[in-house]
Amino acid sequence: MQKTMQQYTDIFDKCQTNEGYFGDFRVAGDNYFVSPVLESVPGTVMRFEGNDKVMWATNNYLGLADNNEIKQVAVETAMEWGVSGPMGCRMVSGNTHEHIALEEELAAYAQKESSVLFNFGYLGIIGTIASLVGKDDIIVMDKLCHASIIDAARLAVSDPRNLRVFRHNDMDSLEKLLQTVNKTRKKGVLVLTEGVYGMTGDLAKLDRICELKDKYEARLFVDDAHGFGVMGAHGRGAAEHFGVQDKVDIYLSTFAKAFTAIGGFSAAKKEVVDWIQYNARTQIFAKSLPMVYVKSLRKTLELVQEGHVRRERLFEVSELLSNGLRNLGYYVAQTASPIISVYVPGGDLAVGKYWVKFLRDHGVFLQCVMYPVIPKELIMFRIIPTASHTNEQIAFTIEIFKQLRDEYSLQLDIHLEAVDRIYSND
């Protein structure tokens, strides 16, 4: 992944280079490693280049993507409303009792007073943060926050000096920043973090973050895209996992992960949500979320709330696969989330591509992460288990990883300092 730093006379000049994000893949017209074309509906087995692969790269955590109850609601709603209705933005002609009911149900599940829907989680993050952060307010952000949070933070602050970044999950770094900004702050401070970090699978230390934000009179925004429906005794997310659901000031999640749809929501105290609803430009000037999603999401939320067995199976699948890979000698990061990060010494792009192709050619589809996202000396296989994966699929995947190890005579001894650098983002 590259970003252009050169200056051009014409804004289109850069388009003829291999610069920018994933520039080499763009120039090569690649649809194998970047934007691979999958040929079937989401599931534990999907077709790629005409052949079935065991799929470990979709965020279908609870296995609800092919749930027949949700499909039935979607079909019936589409027959009545089509894919467009209601038409218009919520403030003009796009509001319905169904939208309001879903917001009330989401707020109750998240144990907040109120919530507001957005058409995408990305828009929810940008709209929520930009609507709340004003001139002279300060944002304090974890260094590994998702691109959507970074974009929102940059959009929200008028003075770049009011955007501060602390080392990933480093509470000393966070506290020092809060101490510093409190010496000169004129207005409010908003701390931004994810709940579960989707790339690495580690959790934000929300218990300690809540202590610090209270100590230094800040507010806390948590994007829990990968935790919502998954973490905690009732699936409410990472904050429930740490027992601080009531301490999180603004709780946000997308529906693109465990809820296997599109859209998102922010939940908070009623007056805060009212402010967001009337001031978030990504909400005010966007068409209402189509009814086919709203009604389907209400059914999905019902299944998620009742999803104890699915969550137990999800973590069982994660543990079985993680332990099987560790028994082969692979280094698998220890995290509290079900996301599996497998680290292998390497770092060369060509080598990493060979390894990915080997796995896919042998029936296992997953993501591979390399430099500059992680240190040069490592390659990371990112595996997303679901509640629907079978023990046979787990055993098959372990066997293919064994063949990969033996075929390429992989040296699996890891320098732990390199892994530590990923989680500290040094």
Tab-separated table of C-alpha atoms in Angstrom:
chain	number	residue	atom	x	y	z
A	1	MET	CA	0.000	0.000	0.000
A	2	GLN	CA	1.490	3.300	-1.108
A	3	LYS	CA	0.431	6.930	-0.948
A	4	THR	CA	1.565	9.562	-3.358
A	5	MET	CA	3.756	12.373	-2.021
A	6	GLN	CA	4.643	13.952	-5.362
A	7	GLN	CA	3.254	17.178	-6.814
A	8	TYR	CA	1.560	17.179	-10.222
A	9	THR	CA	0.487	19.860	-12.681
A	10	ASP	CA	-2.779	18.115	-13.493
A	11	ILE	CA	-4.842	16.339	-10.834
A	12	PHE	CA	-5.143	13.331	-13.165
A	13	ASP	CA	-1.364	12.894	-13.594
A	14	LYS	CA	-1.153	10.676	-10.534
A	15	CYS	CA	-3.655	8.278	-12.085
A	16	GLN	CA	-1.006	7.109	-14.552
A	17	THR	CA	1.414	6.083	-11.785
A	18	ASN	CA	1.615	3.159	-9.373
A	19	GLU	CA	1.291	5.497	-6.407
A	20	GLY	CA	-1.642	5.731	-4.017
A	21	TYR	CA	-3.225	2.965	-1.974
A	22	PHE	CA	-2.534	-0.509	-3.401
A	23	GLY	CA	-0.965	1.185	-6.428
A	24	ASP	CA	0.906	-1.828	-7.804
A	25	PHE	CA	-2.254	-3.955	-7.642
A	26	ARG	CA	-4.289	-1.205	-9.319
A	27	VAL	CA	-1.853	-0.861	-12.203
A	28	ALA	CA	-1.759	-4.644	-12.620
A	29	GLY	CA	-5.561	-4.792	-12.747
A	30	ASP	CA	-5.470	-7.332	-9.942
A	31	ASN	CA	-8.682	-9.016	-8.794
A	32	TYR	CA	-7.049	-11.897	-6.993
A	33	PHE	CA	-5.317	-10.372	-3.980
A	34	VAL	CA	-7.216	-7.048	-3.934
A	35	SER	CA	-10.970	-6.946	-4.612
A	36	PRO	CA	-11.202	-10.696	-5.357
A	37	VAL	CA	-14.408	-11.624	-7.152
A	38	LEU	CA	-16.455	-14.071	-5.063
A	39	GLU	CA	-19.170	-15.933	-6.889
A	40	SER	CA	-21.673	-17.032	-4.240
A	41	VAL	CA	-23.674	-15.773	-1.279
A	42	PRO	CA	-21.831	-15.355	2.050
A	43	GLY	CA	-21.273	-18.570	3.946
A	44	THR	CA	-18.629	-20.922	5.289
A	45	VAL	CA	-18.047	-22.153	1.730
A	46	MET	CA	-17.896	-19.711	-1.178
A	47	ARG	CA	-16.910	-19.989	-4.826
A	48	PHE	CA	-13.766	-18.256	-6.039
A	49	GLU	CA	-12.485	-18.652	-9.594
A	50	GLY	CA	-15.028	-21.408	-10.139
A	51	ASN	CA	-14.087	-23.530	-7.131
A	52	ASP	CA	-15.437	-23.869	-3.586
A	53	LYS	CA	-13.261	-22.512	-0.772
A	54	VAL	CA	-13.661	-22.668	2.979
A	55	MET	CA	-14.268	-19.003	3.739
A	56	TRP	CA	-12.435	-17.299	6.628
A	57	ALA	CA	-12.641	-13.693	5.408
A	58	THR	CA	-16.213	-12.480	6.025
A	59	ASN	CA	-17.397	-10.850	9.246
A	60	ASN	CA	-20.430	-13.109	9.428
A	61	TYR	CA	-19.633	-13.769	13.093
A	62	LEU	CA	-22.923	-15.334	14.181
A	63	GLY	CA	-23.631	-17.046	10.871
A	64	LEU	CA	-26.763	-14.991	10.191
A	65	ALA	CA	-25.992	-14.054	6.588
A	66	ASP	CA	-28.015	-16.979	5.242
A	67	ASN	CA	-30.611	-17.123	8.036
A	68	ASN	CA	-33.977	-18.080	6.552
A	69	GLU	CA	-36.043	-16.064	9.042
A	70	ILE	CA	-34.202	-12.881	8.097
A	71	LYS	CA	-34.455	-13.726	4.401
A	72	GLN	CA	-38.215	-14.228	4.717
A	73	VAL	CA	-38.661	-10.818	6.353
A	74	ALA	CA	-36.512	-9.241	3.630
A	75	VAL	CA	-38.513	-10.881	0.829
A	76	GLU	CA	-41.870	-9.886	2.279
A	77	THR	CA	-40.705	-6.325	2.926
A	78	ALA	CA	-39.214	-5.975	-0.548
A	79	MET	CA	-42.496	-7.148	-2.078
A	80	GLU	CA	-44.328	-4.394	-0.186
A	81	TRP	CA	-41.799	-1.541	-0.201
A	82	GLY	CA	-39.404	-2.388	-3.021
A	83	VAL	CA	-35.761	-1.516	-2.395
A	84	SER	CA	-36.247	2.246	-2.283
A	85	GLY	CA	-39.033	2.997	0.178
A	86	PRO	CA	-39.386	5.101	2.160
A	87	MET	CA	-38.247	7.912	-0.097
A	88	GLY	CA	-36.507	11.046	1.161
A	89	CYS	CA	-34.490	11.880	4.236
A	90	ARG	CA	-35.831	11.217	7.726
A	91	MET	CA	-36.567	14.910	8.340
A	92	VAL	CA	-38.719	15.317	5.234
A	93	SER	CA	-40.492	12.177	4.028
A	94	GLY	CA	-38.398	9.183	5.081
A	95	ASN	CA	-39.404	8.680	8.697
A	96	THR	CA	-41.588	5.717	9.741
A	97	HIS	CA	-42.739	3.963	12.887
A	98	GLU	CA	-40.471	1.049	11.907
A	99	HIS	CA	-37.375	3.275	11.921
A	100	ILE	CA	-38.324	4.690	15.296
A	101	ALA	CA	-39.018	1.208	16.706
A	102	LEU	CA	-35.645	-0.087	15.538
A	103	GLU	CA	-33.895	2.881	17.161
A	104	GLU	CA	-35.727	2.247	20.419
A	105	GLU	CA	-34.860	-1.459	20.361
A	106	LEU	CA	-31.198	-0.768	19.608
A	107	ALA	CA	-31.015	1.759	22.436
A	108	ALA	CA	-32.537	-0.724	24.860
A	109	TYR	CA	-30.099	-3.455	23.791
A	110	ALA	CA	-27.131	-1.088	24.128
A	111	GLN	CA	-28.532	0.075	27.492
A	112	LYS	CA	-28.695	3.696	26.409
A	113	GLU	CA	-31.562	6.183	26.491
A	114	SER	CA	-31.787	6.706	22.762
A	115	SER	CA	-30.200	5.884	19.394
A	116	VAL	CA	-30.134	7.222	15.848
A	117	LEU	CA	-29.822	5.241	12.608
A	118	PHE	CA	-27.335	5.900	9.823
A	119	ASN	CA	-27.190	4.395	6.343
A	120	PHE	CA	-23.631	3.146	6.891
A	121	GLY	CA	-21.436	2.786	9.948
A	122	TYR	CA	-18.835	4.968	8.218
A	123	LEU	CA	-21.399	7.763	7.870
A	124	GLY	CA	-22.454	7.252	11.469
A	125	ILE	CA	-18.920	7.759	12.716
A	126	ILE	CA	-18.323	10.857	10.626
A	127	GLY	CA	-21.740	12.346	11.342
A	128	THR	CA	-21.646	11.691	15.076
A	129	ILE	CA	-18.153	13.033	15.729
A	130	ALA	CA	-18.393	16.001	13.371
A	131	SER	CA	-21.739	17.073	14.828
A	132	LEU	CA	-20.486	17.049	18.418
A	133	VAL	CA	-16.944	18.420	18.135
A	134	GLY	CA	-16.828	22.179	17.744
A	135	LYS	CA	-14.257	24.941	17.607
A	136	ASP	CA	-11.710	24.632	20.435
A	137	ASP	CA	-12.884	21.122	21.378
A	138	ILE	CA	-10.090	18.541	21.490
A	139	ILE	CA	-10.053	14.982	20.158
A	140	VAL	CA	-7.788	12.367	21.739
A	141	MET	CA	-7.570	9.243	19.579
A	142	ASP	CA	-5.993	5.781	19.723
A	143	LYS	CA	-3.263	5.472	17.091
A	144	LEU	CA	-4.740	2.320	15.553
A	145	CYS	CA	-8.263	3.658	15.102
A	146	HIS	CA	-10.045	2.715	11.885
A	147	ALA	CA	-9.780	4.976	8.834
A	148	SER	CA	-13.372	6.135	9.323
A	149	ILE	CA	-12.541	7.457	12.794
A	150	ILE	CA	-9.418	9.177	11.481
A	151	ASP	CA	-11.439	10.811	8.704
A	152	ALA	CA	-14.090	11.929	11.183
A	153	ALA	CA	-11.497	13.373	13.560
A	154	ARG	CA	-9.760	15.326	10.798
A	155	LEU	CA	-13.081	16.662	9.560
A	156	ALA	CA	-14.247	17.650	13.048
A	157	VAL	CA	-11.282	19.701	14.260
A	158	SER	CA	-10.730	23.133	12.758
A	159	ASP	CA	-7.227	23.355	14.251
A	160	PRO	CA	-4.982	20.294	13.635
A	161	ARG	CA	-3.371	20.918	17.017
A	162	ASN	CA	-6.657	19.900	18.606
A	163	LEU	CA	-6.270	16.344	17.334
A	164	ARG	CA	-4.003	14.332	19.628
A	165	VAL	CA	-3.019	10.676	19.270
A	166	PHE	CA	-1.988	8.235	21.996
A	167	ARG	CA	-0.071	4.987	21.583
A	168	HIS	CA	-2.324	2.026	20.926
A	169	ASN	CA	-3.907	0.780	24.146
A	170	ASP	CA	-1.177	2.514	26.168
A	171	MET	CA	-2.893	3.955	29.217
A	172	ASP	CA	0.180	5.894	30.330
A	173	SER	CA	0.264	7.577	26.931
A	174	LEU	CA	-3.444	8.377	27.158
A	175	GLU	CA	-3.192	9.777	30.657
A	176	LYS	CA	-0.239	11.997	29.770
A	177	LEU	CA	-2.171	13.380	26.816
A	178	LEU	CA	-5.227	14.072	28.937
A	179	GLN	CA	-3.052	15.783	31.531
A	180	THR	CA	-1.470	17.941	28.827
A	181	VAL	CA	-4.695	18.986	27.113
A	182	ASN	CA	-6.358	19.771	30.434
A	183	LYS	CA	-3.743	22.422	31.158
A	184	THR	CA	-4.845	24.576	28.229
A	185	ARG	CA	-8.256	23.254	27.173
A	186	LYS	CA	-10.930	25.821	26.448
A	187	LYS	CA	-13.840	23.467	25.895
A	188	GLY	CA	-14.545	19.753	25.718
A	189	VAL	CA	-12.397	16.661	25.159
A	190	LEU	CA	-13.593	13.574	23.268
A	191	VAL	CA	-11.662	10.284	23.457
A	192	LEU	CA	-12.029	8.047	20.392
A	193	THR	CA	-11.383	4.311	20.413
A	194	GLU	CA	-12.620	1.089	18.910
A	195	GLY	CA	-14.034	-1.657	21.103
A	196	VAL	CA	-12.530	-4.615	19.252
A	197	TYR	CA	-9.770	-3.788	16.772
A	198	GLY	CA	-10.820	-5.666	13.678
A	199	MET	CA	-7.397	-6.113	12.113
A	200	THR	CA	-5.593	-7.552	15.143
A	201	GLY	CA	-8.467	-8.753	17.314
A	202	ASP	CA	-7.292	-7.083	20.520
A	203	LEU	CA	-9.700	-5.148	22.722
A	204	ALA	CA	-9.440	-1.556	23.876
A	205	LYS	CA	-8.852	-1.357	27.627
A	206	LEU	CA	-12.240	0.207	28.122
A	207	ASP	CA	-12.265	-0.203	31.893
A	208	ARG	CA	-9.103	1.872	32.257
A	209	ILE	CA	-10.122	4.308	29.518
A	210	CYS	CA	-13.384	4.966	31.345
A	211	GLU	CA	-11.509	5.633	34.572
A	212	LEU	CA	-9.240	8.132	32.825
A	213	LYS	CA	-11.959	9.931	30.895
A	214	ASP	CA	-13.867	10.433	34.157
A	215	LYS	CA	-10.740	11.536	36.014
A	216	TYR	CA	-9.941	14.174	33.395
A	217	GLU	CA	-13.536	15.163	32.617
A	218	ALA	CA	-13.571	13.944	29.023
A	219	ARG	CA	-16.214	12.108	27.017
A	220	LEU	CA	-15.759	8.693	25.390
A	221	PHE	CA	-16.822	7.531	21.902
A	222	VAL	CA	-16.512	3.796	21.184
A	223	ASP	CA	-16.839	2.296	17.705
A	224	ASP	CA	-17.646	-1.331	18.486
A	225	ALA	CA	-18.186	-2.633	14.960
A	226	HIS	CA	-16.514	-5.976	15.689
A	227	GLY	CA	-17.802	-6.320	19.259
A	228	PHE	CA	-21.507	-5.591	18.832
A	229	GLY	CA	-23.464	-8.852	18.935
A	230	VAL	CA	-20.279	-10.772	19.741
A	231	MET	CA	-18.617	-9.720	23.000
A	232	GLY	CA	-20.100	-9.711	26.481
A	233	ALA	CA	-22.503	-11.971	28.328
A	234	HIS	CA	-25.447	-10.744	26.236
A	235	GLY	CA	-23.534	-9.752	23.103
A	236	ARG	CA	-23.784	-6.039	23.814
A	237	GLY	CA	-20.125	-5.570	22.965
A	238	ALA	CA	-16.717	-4.824	24.369
A	239	ALA	CA	-18.032	-2.412	27.000
A	240	GLU	CA	-20.272	-5.137	28.424
A	241	HIS	CA	-17.271	-7.474	28.356
A	242	PHE	CA	-15.442	-5.032	30.658
A	243	GLY	CA	-18.534	-4.156	32.701
A	244	VAL	CA	-18.517	-0.475	31.694
A	245	GLN	CA	-21.527	-0.228	29.383
A	246	ASP	CA	-22.918	2.622	31.483
A	247	LYS	CA	-19.606	4.512	31.378
A	248	VAL	CA	-19.400	4.790	27.576
A	249	ASP	CA	-20.833	8.165	26.564
A	250	ILE	CA	-21.416	7.403	22.866
A	251	TYR	CA	-21.695	3.823	21.664
A	252	LEU	CA	-21.616	3.213	17.908
A	253	SER	CA	-21.732	0.142	15.751
A	254	THR	CA	-22.210	-0.806	12.159
A	255	PHE	CA	-24.595	-3.529	10.982
A	256	ALA	CA	-21.992	-4.815	8.512
A	257	LYS	CA	-20.454	-7.393	10.845
A	258	ALA	CA	-22.485	-9.653	13.161
A	259	PHE	CA	-25.745	-8.147	11.838
A	260	THR	CA	-24.777	-8.982	8.213
A	261	ALA	CA	-26.502	-5.967	6.661
A	262	ILE	CA	-25.688	-2.323	6.020
A	263	GLY	CA	-26.269	0.712	8.202
A	264	GLY	CA	-25.251	1.682	11.697
A	265	PHE	CA	-26.347	3.550	14.790
A	266	SER	CA	-25.119	5.789	17.585
A	267	ALA	CA	-26.537	5.427	21.103
A	268	ALA	CA	-26.245	7.814	24.036
A	269	LYS	CA	-28.342	9.967	26.364
A	270	LYS	CA	-31.487	11.294	24.726
A	271	GLU	CA	-30.364	14.925	24.520
A	272	VAL	CA	-27.078	13.834	22.910
A	273	VAL	CA	-28.829	11.657	20.338
A	274	ASP	CA	-31.319	14.455	19.605
A	275	TRP	CA	-28.391	16.781	18.924
A	276	ILE	CA	-26.739	14.241	16.623
A	277	GLN	CA	-29.994	13.608	14.772
A	278	TYR	CA	-30.526	17.302	14.098
A	279	ASN	CA	-26.890	18.186	13.350
A	280	ALA	CA	-25.184	15.195	11.707
A	281	ARG	CA	-24.914	16.150	8.041
A	282	THR	CA	-24.494	12.508	7.000
A	283	GLN	CA	-27.939	11.897	8.516
A	284	ILE	CA	-29.797	15.103	7.649
A	285	PHE	CA	-28.837	15.102	3.966
A	286	ALA	CA	-29.072	11.346	3.321
A	287	LYS	CA	-32.012	9.289	2.135
A	288	SER	CA	-33.667	7.215	4.838
A	289	LEU	CA	-32.404	3.660	5.392
A	290	PRO	CA	-34.620	1.494	3.112
A	291	MET	CA	-37.397	-0.437	4.831
A	292	VAL	CA	-36.063	-3.769	3.582
A	293	TYR	CA	-33.070	-3.232	5.871
A	294	VAL	CA	-35.020	-1.738	8.773
A	295	LYS	CA	-37.447	-4.638	9.107
A	296	SER	CA	-34.733	-7.223	8.462
A	297	LEU	CA	-32.562	-5.606	11.143
A	298	ARG	CA	-35.377	-5.792	13.669
A	299	LYS	CA	-35.548	-9.552	13.108
A	300	THR	CA	-31.742	-9.773	13.201
A	301	LEU	CA	-31.620	-7.899	16.494
A	302	GLU	CA	-34.123	-10.366	17.932
A	303	LEU	CA	-31.911	-13.294	16.882
A	304	VAL	CA	-28.752	-11.595	18.166
A	305	GLN	CA	-30.338	-11.011	21.555
A	306	GLU	CA	-31.262	-14.699	21.698
A	307	GLY	CA	-27.894	-15.716	20.234
A	308	HIS	CA	-26.143	-17.219	23.277
A	309	VAL	CA	-25.651	-20.582	21.545
A	310	ARG	CA	-24.309	-18.892	18.412
A	311	ARG	CA	-21.837	-16.835	20.440
A	312	GLU	CA	-20.660	-19.900	22.343
A	313	ARG	CA	-20.114	-21.761	19.080
A	314	LEU	CA	-18.270	-18.776	17.556
A	315	PHE	CA	-15.736	-18.763	20.380
A	316	GLU	CA	-15.489	-22.554	20.261
A	317	VAL	CA	-14.633	-22.428	16.546
A	318	SER	CA	-12.041	-19.736	17.231
A	319	GLU	CA	-10.425	-21.756	20.001
A	320	LEU	CA	-10.366	-25.022	18.050
A	321	LEU	CA	-8.755	-23.430	15.003
A	322	SER	CA	-6.312	-21.335	17.060
A	323	ASN	CA	-5.160	-24.327	19.086
A	324	GLY	CA	-4.800	-26.464	15.964
A	325	LEU	CA	-2.578	-23.861	14.311
A	326	ARG	CA	-0.514	-23.430	17.480
A	327	ASN	CA	0.030	-27.193	17.572
A	328	LEU	CA	1.551	-26.900	14.093
A	329	GLY	CA	4.004	-24.303	15.400
A	330	TYR	CA	2.272	-21.165	14.119
A	331	TYR	CA	2.214	-18.098	16.352
A	332	VAL	CA	-1.402	-17.109	17.038
A	333	ALA	CA	-1.967	-13.924	19.020
A	334	GLN	CA	-3.806	-14.294	22.334
A	335	THR	CA	-6.845	-12.004	22.323
A	336	ALA	CA	-10.223	-11.969	24.053
A	337	SER	CA	-12.076	-11.623	20.741
A	338	PRO	CA	-12.745	-14.486	18.295
A	339	ILE	CA	-10.588	-12.862	15.555
A	340	ILE	CA	-7.537	-15.004	14.779
A	341	SER	CA	-4.241	-13.353	13.803
A	342	VAL	CA	-1.546	-15.796	12.669
A	343	TYR	CA	1.979	-14.386	12.356
A	344	VAL	CA	4.664	-15.905	10.168
A	345	PRO	CA	8.230	-14.635	9.656
A	346	GLY	CA	8.513	-13.181	6.176
A	347	GLY	CA	7.580	-9.748	4.957
A	348	ASP	CA	8.405	-10.040	1.278
A	349	LEU	CA	5.336	-9.206	-0.810
A	350	ALA	CA	6.067	-11.844	-3.440
A	351	VAL	CA	6.474	-14.556	-0.804
A	352	GLY	CA	3.269	-13.541	0.931
A	353	LYS	CA	1.386	-13.717	-2.370
A	354	TYR	CA	2.738	-17.223	-3.009
A	355	TRP	CA	1.512	-18.335	0.402
A	356	VAL	CA	-1.936	-16.840	-0.092
A	357	LYS	CA	-2.223	-18.472	-3.506
A	358	PHE	CA	-1.181	-21.826	-2.034
A	359	LEU	CA	-3.913	-21.626	0.594
A	360	ARG	CA	-6.560	-20.569	-1.908
A	361	ASP	CA	-5.501	-23.158	-4.494
A	362	HIS	CA	-5.896	-25.783	-1.779
A	363	GLY	CA	-9.355	-24.630	-0.737
A	364	VAL	CA	-8.815	-22.087	2.073
A	365	PHE	CA	-9.747	-18.445	1.507
A	366	LEU	CA	-8.455	-15.814	3.926
A	367	GLN	CA	-6.775	-12.425	4.084
A	368	CYS	CA	-3.053	-11.772	4.249
A	369	VAL	CA	-1.660	-8.573	5.784
A	370	MET	CA	1.867	-7.374	5.014
A	371	TYR	CA	4.120	-4.321	5.185
A	372	PRO	CA	3.471	-1.403	5.574
A	373	VAL	CA	0.444	-2.358	7.707
A	374	ILE	CA	2.679	-4.563	9.872
A	375	PRO	CA	6.493	-4.707	10.286
A	376	LYS	CA	8.521	-5.931	7.295
A	377	GLU	CA	9.710	-9.080	9.020
A	378	LEU	CA	6.187	-10.462	9.446
A	379	ILE	CA	3.222	-11.666	7.441
A	380	MET	CA	-0.160	-11.965	9.133
A	381	PHE	CA	-2.960	-14.298	8.129
A	382	ARG	CA	-6.222	-12.784	9.409
A	383	ILE	CA	-8.915	-15.376	10.028
A	384	ILE	CA	-12.547	-14.592	10.851
A	385	PRO	CA	-14.351	-17.585	12.386
A	386	THR	CA	-18.132	-17.825	12.424
A	387	ALA	CA	-20.674	-19.768	14.424
A	388	SER	CA	-21.529	-21.722	11.252
A	389	HIS	CA	-18.101	-23.237	10.598
A	390	THR	CA	-18.025	-27.004	11.126
A	391	ASN	CA	-15.404	-29.116	12.873
A	392	GLU	CA	-14.665	-30.707	9.500
A	393	GLN	CA	-13.909	-27.312	7.975
A	394	ILE	CA	-11.665	-26.491	10.922
A	395	ALA	CA	-9.766	-29.771	10.545
A	396	PHE	CA	-9.441	-29.231	6.776
A	397	THR	CA	-8.034	-25.724	7.300
A	398	ILE	CA	-5.506	-26.960	9.843
A	399	GLU	CA	-4.380	-29.645	7.397
A	400	ILE	CA	-3.867	-27.088	4.611
A	401	PHE	CA	-1.804	-24.906	6.964
A	402	LYS	CA	0.273	-28.000	7.726
A	403	GLN	CA	0.834	-28.521	4.003
A	404	LEU	CA	1.809	-24.859	3.628
A	405	ARG	CA	4.316	-25.179	6.461
A	406	ASP	CA	5.861	-28.313	4.971
A	407	GLU	CA	5.747	-27.237	1.296
A	408	TYR	CA	7.629	-24.006	1.986
A	409	SER	CA	9.681	-25.290	4.941
A	410	LEU	CA	8.374	-22.362	6.970
A	411	GLN	CA	10.499	-21.246	9.887
A	412	LEU	CA	7.846	-20.345	12.419
A	413	ASP	CA	9.931	-18.937	15.264
A	414	ILE	CA	8.661	-15.421	15.888
A	415	HIS	CA	10.520	-12.462	17.325
A	416	LEU	CA	7.923	-11.275	19.798
A	417	GLU	CA	9.228	-7.720	19.656
A	418	ALA	CA	7.984	-7.503	16.062
A	419	VAL	CA	4.496	-8.630	17.106
A	420	ASP	CA	4.546	-6.182	20.015
A	421	ARG	CA	5.275	-3.381	17.564
A	422	ILE	CA	2.040	-4.168	15.726
A	423	TYR	CA	-0.038	-3.720	18.840
A	424	SER	CA	1.841	-0.591	19.931
A	425	ASN	CA	2.039	0.714	16.324
A	426	ASP	CA	5.676	1.792	16.692
